[in-house]
Amino acid sequence: MLINLYKIVVFLLIPEVLCISGSFTRSLKFGLKKEVVKGKFYVIPEEKIVFEVDSPIHQFLTFKADTMILYYPEDSVAFKIRSSLTFSSTGLNYVKYDFGKKLKEHGFVFLKKEIKGDTTKHFWAHPDSKISVSFSIVNKLIQSFTVESDKGDTLLLLNIGDYLFLGDSINFPTYIRTVSNDFSEEIFLNDIKLVEPPDFIINFRIPKGVKIVKKGWE
Amino acid sequence: MKGLTLKVVAGLLALTVIANPVLLNAQEKVNKVDVCAQAKSEANADVNSLLWAGVGFFGQLAGVALAYGIQTDPPASRLLGKSPKYVATYIDCYRKAARDVQFKYSIYGCIGCVSLELIIVVITLM
């Protein structure tokens, strides 16, 4: 009886379609210049990701198959950007599930592994370019990722932290920092929660009457 | 759910890209010349010239055609928070610059391959 009651409660409380929502603040520093973008995000794992930017401009950004959609409600204009290749995301190549496999695919060779307490650090190097990569994992969660040149200069440093446990094996980072030679970027993620996805996220479409600019269909 | 965390992280990390670090307000003033120059610079940095030289070397004319035909787009996060005018200018300039780099290096690769073939023919005939 209690087990059935538990199942009913769980069924009612956990949305059928999993959606992770929250707000983000992205700060970029490049020399003396700075850019701040704020907004909200909605992630339906394996299906969709939608960003709604509030500042400095009201903008929606999402993806559909091989098309990226940018929609500006106040300007009543939208861009549909199609690409023959997947949209590239710098840094994404090395920060994915199974880093070792991806590094191997890019020609990197595993050097060694260091274990200190609950932290495991992996070291890889590329035999031709002499670029070295190291990443740290704590309790199966990536904490940092570093790319160094053959001279030991740090080319890219990525820190991911302050994971929030959302249940059901979902650990969501709330802080991402990227540093390179000439720029630094920080992303703060707040108010993260599991929600029933809003209808406009599930059925995201550009309203009628909006001017659509297509790029990539030329 | 295995790997779900990292896949979600990967999706969010589409934000972690070099972007144009212009100090913005709600009404962004777009200088098309500057935006285009920025787009060209970033396209030159992004496109893998060695890869396209290889495409031209091994693919020859087909490789060159491929280099011209494939469109390379900027990382999505470079357009996050940008005005419609900025996006329109940036994408056009970025694509053109990327295509130029792809095409140029594929031709270099193609010429390299043809030159090598000619050398082999000459040596063979000697």
PDB file of C-alpha atoms in Angstrom, chain A residues 24 26 28 30 33-35 37 45-46 49 51 53 56-57 59 61 63 68 70 72 75 77 79 81-85 87-90 92 95 97 142 168-173 176 178 183 185 187 189 215-216 218, chain B residues 1-27 46 52 69-85 87-88 91-92 94-95:
ATOM      1  CA  PHE A  24      22.315  32.400 -16.496  1.00  0.00           C
ATOM      2  CA  ARG A  26      27.651  35.194 -18.827  1.00  0.00           C
ATOM      3  CA  LEU A  28      33.219  37.984 -21.021  1.00  0.00           C
ATOM      4  CA  PHE A  30      38.625  40.689 -23.564  1.00  0.00           C
ATOM      5  CA  LYS A  33      36.403  45.350 -22.721  1.00  0.00           C
ATOM      6  CA  LYS A  34      33.610  43.496 -21.024  1.00  0.00           C
ATOM      7  CA  GLU A  35      30.332  41.981 -22.125  1.00  0.00           C
ATOM      8  CA  VAL A  37      24.603  38.631 -21.153  1.00  0.00           C
ATOM      9  CA  PRO A  45      17.867  16.447 -22.233  1.00  0.00           C
ATOM     10  CA  GLU A  46      18.477  14.680 -25.517  1.00  0.00           C
ATOM     11  CA  ILE A  49      17.881  23.582 -25.491  1.00  0.00           C
ATOM     12  CA  PHE A  51      18.085  30.261 -24.329  1.00  0.00           C
ATOM     13  CA  VAL A  53      18.234  36.367 -23.339  1.00  0.00           C
ATOM     14  CA  PRO A  56      21.245  43.384 -23.333  1.00  0.00           C
ATOM     15  CA  ILE A  57      18.554  42.437 -25.821  1.00  0.00           C
ATOM     16  CA  GLN A  59      16.389  37.197 -27.856  1.00  0.00           C
ATOM     17  CA  LEU A  61      18.190  31.071 -29.356  1.00  0.00           C
ATOM     18  CA  PHE A  63      18.315  24.627 -32.436  1.00  0.00           C
ATOM     19  CA  MET A  68      19.812  27.443 -35.484  1.00  0.00           C
ATOM     20  CA  LEU A  70      17.388  33.327 -33.416  1.00  0.00           C
ATOM     21  CA  TYR A  72      13.796  38.810 -31.572  1.00  0.00           C
ATOM     22  CA  ASP A  75      12.109  43.619 -33.478  1.00  0.00           C
ATOM     23  CA  VAL A  77      12.518  39.406 -36.851  1.00  0.00           C
ATOM     24  CA  PHE A  79      16.996  34.210 -38.302  1.00  0.00           C
ATOM     25  CA  ILE A  81      20.609  29.649 -39.965  1.00  0.00           C
ATOM     26  CA  ARG A  82      21.248  26.398 -41.726  1.00  0.00           C
ATOM     27  CA  SER A  83      24.585  24.714 -41.961  1.00  0.00           C
ATOM     28  CA  SER A  84      25.945  21.794 -43.898  1.00  0.00           C
ATOM     29  CA  LEU A  85      28.070  21.054 -40.870  1.00  0.00           C
ATOM     30  CA  PHE A  87      27.335  24.208 -35.513  1.00  0.00           C
ATOM     31  CA  SER A  88      30.718  24.352 -33.980  1.00  0.00           C
ATOM     32  CA  SER A  89      31.228  25.098 -30.323  1.00  0.00           C
ATOM     33  CA  THR A  90      34.766  25.806 -29.318  1.00  0.00           C
ATOM     34  CA  LEU A  92      32.891  21.423 -26.800  1.00  0.00           C
ATOM     35  CA  VAL A  95      34.364  18.494 -22.953  1.00  0.00           C
ATOM     36  CA  TYR A  97      31.055  12.381 -22.303  1.00  0.00           C
ATOM     37  CA  ILE A 142      34.589  16.913 -14.441  1.00  0.00           C
ATOM     38  CA  ASP A 168      17.922  10.833 -10.860  1.00  0.00           C
ATOM     39  CA  SER A 169      21.695  10.946 -11.515  1.00  0.00           C
ATOM     40  CA  ILE A 170      21.571  14.513 -12.776  1.00  0.00           C
ATOM     41  CA  ASN A 171      24.366  16.698 -11.468  1.00  0.00           C
ATOM     42  CA  PHE A 172      24.154  20.183 -12.895  1.00  0.00           C
ATOM     43  CA  PRO A 173      27.071  22.616 -12.754  1.00  0.00           C
ATOM     44  CA  ILE A 176      31.735  27.445 -15.641  1.00  0.00           C
ATOM     45  CA  THR A 178      37.014  29.545 -19.337  1.00  0.00           C
ATOM     46  CA  PHE A 183      39.976  36.406 -22.847  1.00  0.00           C
ATOM     47  CA  GLU A 185      34.552  33.991 -19.504  1.00  0.00           C
ATOM     48  CA  ILE A 187      28.992  31.594 -16.578  1.00  0.00           C
ATOM     49  CA  LEU A 189      23.754  29.369 -13.460  1.00  0.00           C
ATOM     50  CA  LYS A 215      20.934  32.047 -43.996  1.00  0.00           C
ATOM     51  CA  GLY A 216      22.323  28.942 -45.600  1.00  0.00           C
ATOM     52  CA  GLU A 218      21.335  30.221 -50.797  1.00  0.00           C
TER      53      GLU A 218
ATOM     54  CA  MET B   1      20.688   8.567 -17.415  1.00  0.00           C
ATOM     55  CA  LYS B   2      24.300   7.512 -17.725  1.00  0.00           C
ATOM     56  CA  GLY B   3      26.232  10.345 -19.264  1.00  0.00           C
ATOM     57  CA  LEU B   4      23.208  12.598 -19.033  1.00  0.00           C
ATOM     58  CA  THR B   5      24.990  15.035 -16.751  1.00  0.00           C
ATOM     59  CA  LEU B   6      27.882  15.445 -19.102  1.00  0.00           C
ATOM     60  CA  LYS B   7      25.653  15.665 -22.142  1.00  0.00           C
ATOM     61  CA  VAL B   8      23.733  18.459 -20.493  1.00  0.00           C
ATOM     62  CA  VAL B   9      27.020  20.136 -19.553  1.00  0.00           C
ATOM     63  CA  ALA B  10      28.142  19.751 -23.128  1.00  0.00           C
ATOM     64  CA  GLY B  11      24.987  21.430 -24.340  1.00  0.00           C
ATOM     65  CA  LEU B  12      25.465  24.341 -21.976  1.00  0.00           C
ATOM     66  CA  LEU B  13      29.108  24.606 -22.873  1.00  0.00           C
ATOM     67  CA  ALA B  14      27.961  25.763 -26.267  1.00  0.00           C
ATOM     68  CA  LEU B  15      28.093  29.069 -24.397  1.00  0.00           C
ATOM     69  CA  THR B  16      31.813  28.873 -23.684  1.00  0.00           C
ATOM     70  CA  VAL B  17      33.229  30.432 -26.834  1.00  0.00           C
ATOM     71  CA  ILE B  18      35.231  33.464 -27.618  1.00  0.00           C
ATOM     72  CA  ALA B  19      32.796  36.238 -28.480  1.00  0.00           C
ATOM     73  CA  ASN B  20      33.077  39.818 -29.521  1.00  0.00           C
ATOM     74  CA  PRO B  21      33.740  41.605 -26.241  1.00  0.00           C
ATOM     75  CA  VAL B  22      32.002  44.874 -27.005  1.00  0.00           C
ATOM     76  CA  LEU B  23      30.526  46.865 -24.154  1.00  0.00           C
ATOM     77  CA  LEU B  24      26.821  46.750 -24.931  1.00  0.00           C
ATOM     78  CA  ASN B  25      23.689  48.567 -23.911  1.00  0.00           C
ATOM     79  CA  ALA B  26      20.083  47.767 -24.747  1.00  0.00           C
ATOM     80  CA  GLN B  27      20.360  49.604 -28.087  1.00  0.00           C
ATOM     81  CA  ASP B  46      38.638  29.051 -36.572  1.00  0.00           C
ATOM     82  CA  TRP B  52      41.461  22.002 -46.148  1.00  0.00           C
ATOM     83  CA  GLY B  69      30.569  24.379 -51.268  1.00  0.00           C
ATOM     84  CA  ILE B  70      30.706  23.724 -47.539  1.00  0.00           C
ATOM     85  CA  GLN B  71      29.493  26.562 -45.374  1.00  0.00           C
ATOM     86  CA  THR B  72      31.157  27.063 -42.041  1.00  0.00           C
ATOM     87  CA  ASP B  73      29.153  28.848 -39.399  1.00  0.00           C
ATOM     88  CA  PRO B  74      30.307  30.641 -36.293  1.00  0.00           C
ATOM     89  CA  PRO B  75      29.812  29.114 -32.866  1.00  0.00           C
ATOM     90  CA  ALA B  76      26.283  29.771 -31.668  1.00  0.00           C
ATOM     91  CA  SER B  77      27.403  31.530 -28.507  1.00  0.00           C
ATOM     92  CA  ARG B  78      28.990  34.338 -30.540  1.00  0.00           C
ATOM     93  CA  LEU B  79      25.477  35.377 -31.493  1.00  0.00           C
ATOM     94  CA  LEU B  80      24.036  35.178 -28.000  1.00  0.00           C
ATOM     95  CA  GLY B  81      22.870  38.595 -26.850  1.00  0.00           C
ATOM     96  CA  LYS B  82      23.643  40.207 -30.201  1.00  0.00           C
ATOM     97  CA  SER B  83      21.277  42.468 -32.099  1.00  0.00           C
ATOM     98  CA  PRO B  84      19.667  41.481 -35.414  1.00  0.00           C
ATOM     99  CA  LYS B  85      21.902  43.919 -37.321  1.00  0.00           C
ATOM    100  CA  VAL B  87      23.922  38.900 -36.425  1.00  0.00           C
ATOM    101  CA  ALA B  88      23.116  39.609 -40.069  1.00  0.00           C
ATOM    102  CA  ILE B  91      27.170  35.724 -40.260  1.00  0.00           C
ATOM    103  CA  ASP B  92      27.587  36.988 -43.819  1.00  0.00           C
ATOM    104  CA  TYR B  94      32.119  35.086 -41.260  1.00  0.00           C
ATOM    105  CA  ARG B  95      30.841  32.692 -43.891  1.00  0.00           C
TER     106      ARG B  95
END
